[in-house]
PDB file of C-alpha atoms in Angstrom:
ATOM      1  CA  UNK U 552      53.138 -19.872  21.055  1.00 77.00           C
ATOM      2  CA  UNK U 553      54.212 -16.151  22.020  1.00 85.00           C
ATOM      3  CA  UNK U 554      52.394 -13.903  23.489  1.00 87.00           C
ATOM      4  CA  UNK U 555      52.740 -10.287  23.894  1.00 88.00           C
ATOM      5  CA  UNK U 556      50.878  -7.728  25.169  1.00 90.00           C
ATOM      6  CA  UNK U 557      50.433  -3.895  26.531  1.00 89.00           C
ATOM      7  CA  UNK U 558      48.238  -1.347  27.690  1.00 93.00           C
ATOM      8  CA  UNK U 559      48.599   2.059  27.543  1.00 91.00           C
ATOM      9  CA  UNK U 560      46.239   5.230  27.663  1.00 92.00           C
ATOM     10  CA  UNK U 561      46.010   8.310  25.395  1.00 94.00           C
ATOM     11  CA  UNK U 562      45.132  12.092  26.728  1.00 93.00           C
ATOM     12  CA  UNK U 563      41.869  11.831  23.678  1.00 92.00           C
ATOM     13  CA  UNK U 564      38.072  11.793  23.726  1.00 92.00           C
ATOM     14  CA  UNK U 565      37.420   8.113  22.379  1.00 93.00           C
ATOM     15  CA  UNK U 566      35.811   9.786  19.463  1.00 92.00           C
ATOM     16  CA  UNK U 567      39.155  11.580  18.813  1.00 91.00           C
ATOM     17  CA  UNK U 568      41.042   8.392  19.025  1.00 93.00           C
ATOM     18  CA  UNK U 569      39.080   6.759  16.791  1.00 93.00           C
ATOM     19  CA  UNK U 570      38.655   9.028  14.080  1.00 92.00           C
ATOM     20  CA  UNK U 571      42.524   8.993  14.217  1.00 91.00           C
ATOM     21  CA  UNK U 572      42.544   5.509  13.987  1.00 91.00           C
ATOM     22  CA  UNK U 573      41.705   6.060   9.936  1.00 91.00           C
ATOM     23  CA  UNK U 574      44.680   8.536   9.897  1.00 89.00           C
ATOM     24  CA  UNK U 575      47.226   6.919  11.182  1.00 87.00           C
ATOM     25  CA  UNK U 576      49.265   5.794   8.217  1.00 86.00           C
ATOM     26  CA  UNK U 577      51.312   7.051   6.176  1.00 83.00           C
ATOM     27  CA  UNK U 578      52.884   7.233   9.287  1.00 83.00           C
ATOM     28  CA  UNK U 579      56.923   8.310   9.276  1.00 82.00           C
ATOM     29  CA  UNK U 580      57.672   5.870  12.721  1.00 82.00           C
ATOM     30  CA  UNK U 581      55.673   3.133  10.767  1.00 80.00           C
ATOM     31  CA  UNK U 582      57.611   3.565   6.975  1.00 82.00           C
ATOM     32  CA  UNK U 583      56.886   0.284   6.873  1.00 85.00           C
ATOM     33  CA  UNK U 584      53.284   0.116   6.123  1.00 88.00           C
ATOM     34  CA  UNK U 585      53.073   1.465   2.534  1.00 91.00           C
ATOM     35  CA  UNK U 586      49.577   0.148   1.222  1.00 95.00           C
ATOM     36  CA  UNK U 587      45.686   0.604   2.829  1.00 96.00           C
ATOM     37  CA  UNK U 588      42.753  -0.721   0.914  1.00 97.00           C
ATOM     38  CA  UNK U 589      39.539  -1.282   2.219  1.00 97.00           C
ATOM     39  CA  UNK U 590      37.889  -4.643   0.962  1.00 97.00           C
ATOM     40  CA  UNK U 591      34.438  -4.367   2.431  1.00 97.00           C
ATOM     41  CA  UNK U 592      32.789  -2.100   4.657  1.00 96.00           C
ATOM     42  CA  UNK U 593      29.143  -2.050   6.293  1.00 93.00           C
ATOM     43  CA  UNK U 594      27.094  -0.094   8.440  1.00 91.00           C
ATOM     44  CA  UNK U 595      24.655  -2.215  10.678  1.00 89.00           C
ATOM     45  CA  UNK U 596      21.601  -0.505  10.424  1.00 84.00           C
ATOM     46  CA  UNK U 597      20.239  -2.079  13.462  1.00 83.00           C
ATOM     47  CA  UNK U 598      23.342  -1.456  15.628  1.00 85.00           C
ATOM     48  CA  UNK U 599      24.951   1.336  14.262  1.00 88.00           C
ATOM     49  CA  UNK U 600      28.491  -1.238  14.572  1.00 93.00           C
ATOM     50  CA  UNK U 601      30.639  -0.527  11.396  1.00 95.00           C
ATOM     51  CA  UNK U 602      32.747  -3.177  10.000  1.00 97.00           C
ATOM     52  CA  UNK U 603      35.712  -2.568   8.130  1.00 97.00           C
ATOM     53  CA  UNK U 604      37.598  -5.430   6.180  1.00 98.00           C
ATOM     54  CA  UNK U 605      41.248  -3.944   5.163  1.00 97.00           C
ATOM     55  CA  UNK U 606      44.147  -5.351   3.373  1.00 97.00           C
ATOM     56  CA  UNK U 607      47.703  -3.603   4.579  1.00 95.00           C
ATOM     57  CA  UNK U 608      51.225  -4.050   2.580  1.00 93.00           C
ATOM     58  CA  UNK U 609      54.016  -3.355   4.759  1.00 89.00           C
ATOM     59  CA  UNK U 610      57.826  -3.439   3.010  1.00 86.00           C
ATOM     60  CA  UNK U 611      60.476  -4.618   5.381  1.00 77.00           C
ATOM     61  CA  UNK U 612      63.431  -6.613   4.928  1.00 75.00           C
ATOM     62  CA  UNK U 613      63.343 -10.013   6.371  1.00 77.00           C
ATOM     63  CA  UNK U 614      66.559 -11.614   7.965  1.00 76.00           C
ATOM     64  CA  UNK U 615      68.316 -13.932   5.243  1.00 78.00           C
ATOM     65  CA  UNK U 616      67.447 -16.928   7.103  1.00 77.00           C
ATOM     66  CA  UNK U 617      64.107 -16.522   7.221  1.00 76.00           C
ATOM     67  CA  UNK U 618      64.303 -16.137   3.150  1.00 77.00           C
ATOM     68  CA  UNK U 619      66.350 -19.094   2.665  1.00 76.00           C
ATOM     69  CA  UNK U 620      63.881 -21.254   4.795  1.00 74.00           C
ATOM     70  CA  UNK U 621      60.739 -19.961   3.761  1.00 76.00           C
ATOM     71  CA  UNK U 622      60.817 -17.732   0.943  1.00 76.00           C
ATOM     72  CA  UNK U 623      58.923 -14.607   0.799  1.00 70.00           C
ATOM     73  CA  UNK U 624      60.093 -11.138  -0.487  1.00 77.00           C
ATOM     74  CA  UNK U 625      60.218  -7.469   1.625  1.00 78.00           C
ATOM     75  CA  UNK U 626      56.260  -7.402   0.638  1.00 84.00           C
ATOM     76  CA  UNK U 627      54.207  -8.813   3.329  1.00 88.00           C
ATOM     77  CA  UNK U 628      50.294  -8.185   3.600  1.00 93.00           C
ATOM     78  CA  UNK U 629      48.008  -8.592   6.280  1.00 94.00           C
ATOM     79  CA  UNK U 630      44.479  -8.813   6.801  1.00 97.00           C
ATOM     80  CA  UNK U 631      42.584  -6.167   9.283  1.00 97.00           C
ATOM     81  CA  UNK U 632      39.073  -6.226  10.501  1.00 97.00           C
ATOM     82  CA  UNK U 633      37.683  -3.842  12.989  1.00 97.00           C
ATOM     83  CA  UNK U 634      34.704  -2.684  14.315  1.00 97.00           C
ATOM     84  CA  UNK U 635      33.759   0.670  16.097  1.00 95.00           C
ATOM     85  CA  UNK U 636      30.297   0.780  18.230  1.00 92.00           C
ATOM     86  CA  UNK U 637      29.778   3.985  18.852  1.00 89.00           C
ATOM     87  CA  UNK U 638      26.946   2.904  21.483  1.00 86.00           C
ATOM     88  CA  UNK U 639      29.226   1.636  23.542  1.00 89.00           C
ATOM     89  CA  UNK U 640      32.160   2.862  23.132  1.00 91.00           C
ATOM     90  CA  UNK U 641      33.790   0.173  21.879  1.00 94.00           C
ATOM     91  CA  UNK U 642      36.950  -0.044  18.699  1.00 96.00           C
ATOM     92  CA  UNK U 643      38.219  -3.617  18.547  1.00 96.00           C
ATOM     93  CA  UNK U 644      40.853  -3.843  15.585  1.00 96.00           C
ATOM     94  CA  UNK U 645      41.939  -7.678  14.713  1.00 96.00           C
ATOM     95  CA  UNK U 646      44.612  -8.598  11.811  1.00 94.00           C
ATOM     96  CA  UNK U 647      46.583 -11.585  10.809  1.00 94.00           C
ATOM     97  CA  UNK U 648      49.432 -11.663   8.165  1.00 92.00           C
ATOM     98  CA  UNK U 649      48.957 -13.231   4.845  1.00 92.00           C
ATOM     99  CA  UNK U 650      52.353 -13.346   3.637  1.00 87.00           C
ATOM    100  CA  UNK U 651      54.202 -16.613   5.078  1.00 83.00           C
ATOM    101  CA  UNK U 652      50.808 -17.530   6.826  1.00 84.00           C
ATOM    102  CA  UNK U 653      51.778 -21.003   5.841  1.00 79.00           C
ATOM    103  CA  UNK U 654      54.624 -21.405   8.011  1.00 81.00           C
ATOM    104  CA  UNK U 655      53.268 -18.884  11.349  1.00 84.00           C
ATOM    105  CA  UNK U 656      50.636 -16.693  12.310  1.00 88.00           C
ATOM    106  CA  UNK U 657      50.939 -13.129  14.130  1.00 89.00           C
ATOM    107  CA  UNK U 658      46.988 -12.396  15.139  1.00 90.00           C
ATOM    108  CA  UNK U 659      46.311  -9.086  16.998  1.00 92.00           C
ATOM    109  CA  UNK U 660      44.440  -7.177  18.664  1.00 94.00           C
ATOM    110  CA  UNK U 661      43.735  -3.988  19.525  1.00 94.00           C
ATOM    111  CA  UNK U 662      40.605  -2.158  21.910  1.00 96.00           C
ATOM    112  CA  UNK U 663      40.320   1.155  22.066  1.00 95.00           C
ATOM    113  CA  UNK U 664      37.870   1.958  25.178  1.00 95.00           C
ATOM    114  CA  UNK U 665      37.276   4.811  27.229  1.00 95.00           C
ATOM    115  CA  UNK U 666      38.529   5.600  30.461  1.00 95.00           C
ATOM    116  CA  UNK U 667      36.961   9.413  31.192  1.00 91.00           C
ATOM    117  CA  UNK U 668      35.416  11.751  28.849  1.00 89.00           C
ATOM    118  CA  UNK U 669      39.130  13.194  27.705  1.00 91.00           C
ATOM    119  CA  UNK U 670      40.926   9.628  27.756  1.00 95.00           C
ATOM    120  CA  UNK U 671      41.485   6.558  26.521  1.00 94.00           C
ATOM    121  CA  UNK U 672      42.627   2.949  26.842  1.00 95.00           C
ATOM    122  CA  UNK U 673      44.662   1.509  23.867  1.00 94.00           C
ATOM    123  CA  UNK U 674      45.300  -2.403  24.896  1.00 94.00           C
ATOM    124  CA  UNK U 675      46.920  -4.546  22.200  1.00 92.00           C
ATOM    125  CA  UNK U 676      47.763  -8.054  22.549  1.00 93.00           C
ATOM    126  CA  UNK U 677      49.075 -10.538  20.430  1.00 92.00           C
ATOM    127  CA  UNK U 678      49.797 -13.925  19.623  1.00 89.00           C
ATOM    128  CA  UNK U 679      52.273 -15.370  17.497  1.00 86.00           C
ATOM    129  CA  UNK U 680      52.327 -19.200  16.453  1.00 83.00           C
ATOM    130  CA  UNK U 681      54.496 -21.045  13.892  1.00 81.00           C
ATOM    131  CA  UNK U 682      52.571 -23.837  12.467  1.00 78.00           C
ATOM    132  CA  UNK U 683      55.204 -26.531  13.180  1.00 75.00           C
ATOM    133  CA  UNK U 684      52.748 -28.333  15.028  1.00 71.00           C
ATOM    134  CA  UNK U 685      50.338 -28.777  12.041  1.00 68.00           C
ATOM    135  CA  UNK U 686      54.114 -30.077  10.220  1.00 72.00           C
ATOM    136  CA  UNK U 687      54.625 -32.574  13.469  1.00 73.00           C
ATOM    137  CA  UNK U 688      51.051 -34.002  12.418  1.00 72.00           C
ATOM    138  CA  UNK U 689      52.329 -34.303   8.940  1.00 72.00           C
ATOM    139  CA  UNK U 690      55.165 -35.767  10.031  1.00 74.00           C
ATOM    140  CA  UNK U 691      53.738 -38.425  12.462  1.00 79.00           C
ATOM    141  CA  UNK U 692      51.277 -39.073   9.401  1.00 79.00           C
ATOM    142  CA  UNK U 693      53.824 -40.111   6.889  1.00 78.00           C
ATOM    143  CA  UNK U 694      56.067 -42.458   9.099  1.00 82.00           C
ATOM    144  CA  UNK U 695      52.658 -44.173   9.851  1.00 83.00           C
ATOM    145  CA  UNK U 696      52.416 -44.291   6.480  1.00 80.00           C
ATOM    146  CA  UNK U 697      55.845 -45.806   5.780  1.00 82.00           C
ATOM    147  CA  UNK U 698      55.649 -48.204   8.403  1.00 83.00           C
ATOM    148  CA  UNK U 699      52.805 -49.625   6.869  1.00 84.00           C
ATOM    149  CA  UNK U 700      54.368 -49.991   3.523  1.00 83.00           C
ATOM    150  CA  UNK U 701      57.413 -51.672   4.864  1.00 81.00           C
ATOM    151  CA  UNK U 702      55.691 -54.120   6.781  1.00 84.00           C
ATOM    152  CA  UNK U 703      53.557 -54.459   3.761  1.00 85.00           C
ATOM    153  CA  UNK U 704      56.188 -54.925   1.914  1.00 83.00           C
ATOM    154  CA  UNK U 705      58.199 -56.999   4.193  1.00 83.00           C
ATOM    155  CA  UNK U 706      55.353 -59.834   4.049  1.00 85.00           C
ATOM    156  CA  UNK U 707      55.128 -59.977   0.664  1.00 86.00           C
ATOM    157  CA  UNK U 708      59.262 -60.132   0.363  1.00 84.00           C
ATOM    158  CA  UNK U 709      59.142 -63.140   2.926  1.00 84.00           C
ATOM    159  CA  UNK U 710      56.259 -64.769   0.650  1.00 85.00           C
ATOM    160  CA  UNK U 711      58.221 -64.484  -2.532  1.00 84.00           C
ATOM    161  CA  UNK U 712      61.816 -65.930  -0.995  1.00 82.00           C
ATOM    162  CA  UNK U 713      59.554 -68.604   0.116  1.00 84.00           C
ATOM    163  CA  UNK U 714      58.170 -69.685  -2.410  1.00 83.00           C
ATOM    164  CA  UNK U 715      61.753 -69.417  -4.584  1.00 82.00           C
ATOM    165  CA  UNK U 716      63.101 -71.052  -2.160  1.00 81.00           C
ATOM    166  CA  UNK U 717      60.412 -74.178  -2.236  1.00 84.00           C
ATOM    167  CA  UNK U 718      60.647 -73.946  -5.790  1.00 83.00           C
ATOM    168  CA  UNK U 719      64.338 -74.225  -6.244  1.00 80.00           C
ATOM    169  CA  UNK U 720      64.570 -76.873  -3.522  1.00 79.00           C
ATOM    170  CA  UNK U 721      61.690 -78.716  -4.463  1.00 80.00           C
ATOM    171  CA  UNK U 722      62.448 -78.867  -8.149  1.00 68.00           C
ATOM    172  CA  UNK U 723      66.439 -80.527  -7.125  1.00 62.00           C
ATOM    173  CA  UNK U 724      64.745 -82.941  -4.609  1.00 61.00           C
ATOM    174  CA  UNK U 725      62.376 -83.807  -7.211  1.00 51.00           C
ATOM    175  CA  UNK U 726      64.966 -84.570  -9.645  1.00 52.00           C
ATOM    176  CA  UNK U 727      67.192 -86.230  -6.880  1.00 46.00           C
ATOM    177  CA  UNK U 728      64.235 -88.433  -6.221  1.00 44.00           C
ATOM    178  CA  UNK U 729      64.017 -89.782  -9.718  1.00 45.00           C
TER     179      UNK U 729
ATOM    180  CA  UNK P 429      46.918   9.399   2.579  1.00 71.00           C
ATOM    181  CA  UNK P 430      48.451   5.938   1.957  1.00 86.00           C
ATOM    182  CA  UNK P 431      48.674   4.459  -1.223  1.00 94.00           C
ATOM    183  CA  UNK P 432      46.759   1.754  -2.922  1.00 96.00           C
ATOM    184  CA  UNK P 433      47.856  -1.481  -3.337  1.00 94.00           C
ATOM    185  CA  UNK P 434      47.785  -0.871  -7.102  1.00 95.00           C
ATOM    186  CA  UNK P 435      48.696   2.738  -8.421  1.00 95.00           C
ATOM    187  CA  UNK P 436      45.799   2.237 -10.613  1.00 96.00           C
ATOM    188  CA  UNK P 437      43.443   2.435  -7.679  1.00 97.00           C
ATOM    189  CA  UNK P 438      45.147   5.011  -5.724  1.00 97.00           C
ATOM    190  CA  UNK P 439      43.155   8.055  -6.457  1.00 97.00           C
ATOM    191  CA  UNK P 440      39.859   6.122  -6.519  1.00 97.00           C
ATOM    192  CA  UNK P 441      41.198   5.177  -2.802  1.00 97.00           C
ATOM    193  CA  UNK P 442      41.672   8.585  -2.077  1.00 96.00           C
ATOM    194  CA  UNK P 443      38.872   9.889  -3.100  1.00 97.00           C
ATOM    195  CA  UNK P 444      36.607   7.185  -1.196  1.00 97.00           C
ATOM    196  CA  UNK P 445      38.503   7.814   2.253  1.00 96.00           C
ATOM    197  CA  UNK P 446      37.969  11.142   2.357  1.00 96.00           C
ATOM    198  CA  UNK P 447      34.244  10.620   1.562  1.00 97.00           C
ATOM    199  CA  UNK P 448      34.184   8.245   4.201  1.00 97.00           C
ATOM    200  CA  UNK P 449      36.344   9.967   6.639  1.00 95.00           C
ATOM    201  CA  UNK P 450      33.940  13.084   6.336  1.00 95.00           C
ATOM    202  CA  UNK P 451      30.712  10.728   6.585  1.00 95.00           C
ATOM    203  CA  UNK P 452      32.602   8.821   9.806  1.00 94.00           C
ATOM    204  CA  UNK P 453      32.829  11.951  11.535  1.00 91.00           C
ATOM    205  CA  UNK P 454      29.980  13.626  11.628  1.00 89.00           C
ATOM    206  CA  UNK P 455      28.606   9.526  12.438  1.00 89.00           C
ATOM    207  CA  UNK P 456      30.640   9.602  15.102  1.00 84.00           C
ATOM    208  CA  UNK P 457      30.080  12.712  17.334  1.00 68.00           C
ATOM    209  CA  UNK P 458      26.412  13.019  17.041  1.00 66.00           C
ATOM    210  CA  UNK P 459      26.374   9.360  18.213  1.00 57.00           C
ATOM    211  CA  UNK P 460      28.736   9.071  20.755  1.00 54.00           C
ATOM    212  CA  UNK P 461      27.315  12.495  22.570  1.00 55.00           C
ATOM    213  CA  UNK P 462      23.367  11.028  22.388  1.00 53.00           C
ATOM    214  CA  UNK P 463      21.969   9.948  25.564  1.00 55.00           C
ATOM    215  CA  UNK P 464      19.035   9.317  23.927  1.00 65.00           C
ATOM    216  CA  UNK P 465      16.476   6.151  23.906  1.00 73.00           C
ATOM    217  CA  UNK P 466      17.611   3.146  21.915  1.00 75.00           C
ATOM    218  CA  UNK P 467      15.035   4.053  19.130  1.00 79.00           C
ATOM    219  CA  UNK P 468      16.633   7.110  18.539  1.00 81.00           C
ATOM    220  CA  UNK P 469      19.782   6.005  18.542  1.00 78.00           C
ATOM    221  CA  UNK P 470      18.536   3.221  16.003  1.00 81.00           C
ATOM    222  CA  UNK P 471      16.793   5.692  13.537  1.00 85.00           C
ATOM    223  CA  UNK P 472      20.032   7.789  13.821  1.00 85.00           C
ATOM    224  CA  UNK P 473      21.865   4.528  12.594  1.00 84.00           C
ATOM    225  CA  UNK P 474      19.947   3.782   9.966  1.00 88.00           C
ATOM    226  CA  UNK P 475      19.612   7.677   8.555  1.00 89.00           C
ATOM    227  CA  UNK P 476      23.450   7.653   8.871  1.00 89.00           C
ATOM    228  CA  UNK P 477      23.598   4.417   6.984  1.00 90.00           C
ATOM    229  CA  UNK P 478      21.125   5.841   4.445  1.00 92.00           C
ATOM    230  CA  UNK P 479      23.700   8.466   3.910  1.00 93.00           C
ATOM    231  CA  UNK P 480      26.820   7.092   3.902  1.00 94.00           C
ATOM    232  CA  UNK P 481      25.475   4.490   1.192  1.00 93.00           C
ATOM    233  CA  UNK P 482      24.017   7.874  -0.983  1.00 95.00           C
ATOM    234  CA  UNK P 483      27.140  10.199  -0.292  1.00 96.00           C
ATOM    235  CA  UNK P 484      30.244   7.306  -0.570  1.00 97.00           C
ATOM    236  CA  UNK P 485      28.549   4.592  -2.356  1.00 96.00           C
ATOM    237  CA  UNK P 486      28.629   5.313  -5.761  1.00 97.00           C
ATOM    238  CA  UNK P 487      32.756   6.034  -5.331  1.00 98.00           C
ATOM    239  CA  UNK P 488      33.092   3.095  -3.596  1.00 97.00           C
ATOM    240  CA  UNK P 489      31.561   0.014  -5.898  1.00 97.00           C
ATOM    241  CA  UNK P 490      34.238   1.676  -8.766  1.00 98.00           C
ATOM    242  CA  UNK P 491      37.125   1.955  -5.726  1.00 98.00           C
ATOM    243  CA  UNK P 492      36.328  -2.073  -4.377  1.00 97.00           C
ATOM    244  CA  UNK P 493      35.921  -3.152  -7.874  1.00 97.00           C
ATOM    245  CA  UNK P 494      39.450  -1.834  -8.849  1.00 97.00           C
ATOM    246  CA  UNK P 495      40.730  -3.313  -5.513  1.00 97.00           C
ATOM    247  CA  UNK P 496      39.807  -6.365  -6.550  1.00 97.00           C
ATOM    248  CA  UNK P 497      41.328  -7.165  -9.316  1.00 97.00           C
ATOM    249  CA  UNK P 498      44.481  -5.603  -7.925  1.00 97.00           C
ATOM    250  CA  UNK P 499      44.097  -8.831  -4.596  1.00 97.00           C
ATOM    251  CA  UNK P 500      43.663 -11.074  -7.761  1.00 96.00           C
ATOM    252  CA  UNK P 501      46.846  -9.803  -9.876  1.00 95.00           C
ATOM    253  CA  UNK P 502      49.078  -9.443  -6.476  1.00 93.00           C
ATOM    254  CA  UNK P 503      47.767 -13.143  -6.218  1.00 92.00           C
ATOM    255  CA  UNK P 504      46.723 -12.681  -2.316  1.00 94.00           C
ATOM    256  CA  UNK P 505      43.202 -13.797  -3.657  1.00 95.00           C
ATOM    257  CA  UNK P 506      43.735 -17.286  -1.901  1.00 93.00           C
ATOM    258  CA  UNK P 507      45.822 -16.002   0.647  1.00 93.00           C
ATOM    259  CA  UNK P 508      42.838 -13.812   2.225  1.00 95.00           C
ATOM    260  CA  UNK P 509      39.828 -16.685   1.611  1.00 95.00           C
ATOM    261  CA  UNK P 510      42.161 -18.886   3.790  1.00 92.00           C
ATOM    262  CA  UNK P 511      41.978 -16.461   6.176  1.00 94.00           C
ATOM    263  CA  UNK P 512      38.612 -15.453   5.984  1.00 96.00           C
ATOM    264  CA  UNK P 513      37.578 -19.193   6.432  1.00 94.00           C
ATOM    265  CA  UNK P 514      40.021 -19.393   9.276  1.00 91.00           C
ATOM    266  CA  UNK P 515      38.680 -16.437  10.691  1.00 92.00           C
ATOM    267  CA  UNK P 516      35.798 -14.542   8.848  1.00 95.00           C
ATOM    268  CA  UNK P 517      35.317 -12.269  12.067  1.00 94.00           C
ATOM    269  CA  UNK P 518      31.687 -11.308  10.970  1.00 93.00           C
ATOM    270  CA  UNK P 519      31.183 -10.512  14.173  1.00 89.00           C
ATOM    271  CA  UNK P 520      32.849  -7.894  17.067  1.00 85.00           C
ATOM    272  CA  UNK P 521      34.936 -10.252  19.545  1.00 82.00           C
ATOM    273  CA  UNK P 522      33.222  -9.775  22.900  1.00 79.00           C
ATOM    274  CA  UNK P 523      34.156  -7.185  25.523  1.00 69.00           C
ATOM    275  CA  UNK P 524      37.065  -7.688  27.733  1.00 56.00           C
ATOM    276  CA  UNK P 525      36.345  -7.165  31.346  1.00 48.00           C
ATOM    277  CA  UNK P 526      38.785  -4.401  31.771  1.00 48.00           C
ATOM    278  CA  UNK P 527      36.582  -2.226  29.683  1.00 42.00           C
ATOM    279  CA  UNK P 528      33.991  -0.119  30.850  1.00 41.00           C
ATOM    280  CA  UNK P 529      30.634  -0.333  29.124  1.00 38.00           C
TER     281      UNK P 529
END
């Protein structure tokens, strides 16, 4: 598990901020983020919170390694919900890739809170863990597995030979004794 | 404005942003400025939820429902229920202490 993590401020009314935050792409420093689509999107009446459910493609070549071990293509989605509270002040922006979500996940996330009237707090953290344990378990699984089919096996290889063996031995004594 | 994920759906995308970027900011201000009593604030919410779903919400079933078959064709329909079951996130994480509320 990796972590990382930063916090940084920005001279903007929260409000300013996070209108923004529906502006920010296309985005030339971020060419890599190409598509936005918003899956689902609601307005808690009681709250005010809205939720927004968003799917992002981002197009960036992946090392040739990472290819050849995993697969995969330059297209890589990831999933994004956020939610701004405009009671208190409060963006919190979570996504997760899809793409080789199989093999490691990248979750972050991202607050956007005030700090005075004409500035705000942008803290982003993130976490980044392959699934290899989840593979180890798999692992451990299967030789359990096999070592119970040998030594399956193995018992039922030492009852056969015996019984050949009493059989052949059995059959010549038999005939030696008549 | 970004693209959609299908071309198909880009201007239906487009159109639907800018309805909702319009609705969001007017939400937004208002809002943020009130120092009013929770009750206000709450019949504020729901007036502004009134009108987002009248203003944006016609756009928006045709915009999701074109979006949706475009996650099924790109085949990320799977992808996104595992992580939705992993993680459905129906609700906002809760507040770090560093923030002031």
């Amino acid at each position: 598990m990796h972590y990382f993590s930063q916090l940084c401020h920005y001279d903007h009314p929260w409000a300013h901020v996070v209108i923004g935050m529906w502006h920010k792409y296309p985005n030339p420093h971020c060419s890599h983020v190409v598509t936005i689509d918003t899956l689902d999107r609601s307005v808690d009446p009681e709250t005010g919170v809205i939720r927004t459910e968003r799917i992002l493609g981002c197009k960036q070549k992946a090392p040739l390694w990472v290819v050849k071990l995993f697969g995969g293509s330059e297209d890589a989605f990831v999933r994004e919900v956020s939610f701004v509270d405009p009671r208190t002040q409060q963006a919190t922006i979570t996504s997760v890739n899809l793409s080789l979500s199989q093999f490691a996940t990248c979750y972050e996330n991202i607050r956007y809170y005030p700090t005075s009237g004409h500035r705000t707090a942008f803290q982003q953290t993130a976490e980044i863990q392959s699934r290899m344990a989840l593979w180890r378990g798999a692992a451990d699984k299967l030789e359990g597995w096999l070592v119970q089919r040998f030594e399956q096996n193995a018992q039922l290889g030492k009852m056969g030979f015996t019984d050949v063996l009493r059989s052949l031995w059995e059959s010549k004594e038999g005939q030696a004794a008549c | 404005m970004a693209h959609s994920l299908s071309e198909e759906c880009t201007p239906l995308k487009r159109e639907y942003d800018a309805c909702f970027n319009a609705w969001f900011e007017g939400y937004l201000e208002p809002v943020v400025s009130a120092s009013s009593r929770p009750e206000e604030r709450q019949k504020f919410a729901q007036e502004k939820a009134a009108e987002y779903e009248r203003s944006c919400g016609k756009i928006w079933v045709q915009y999701r429902e074109c979006v949706q078959k475009a996650v099924k064709e790109k085949g990320l329909g799977s992808l996104l229920e595992q992580a939705r079951t992993e993680n459905p996130l129906n609700d906002a994480p809760p507040s770090s202490p560093e923030s002031s509320s």
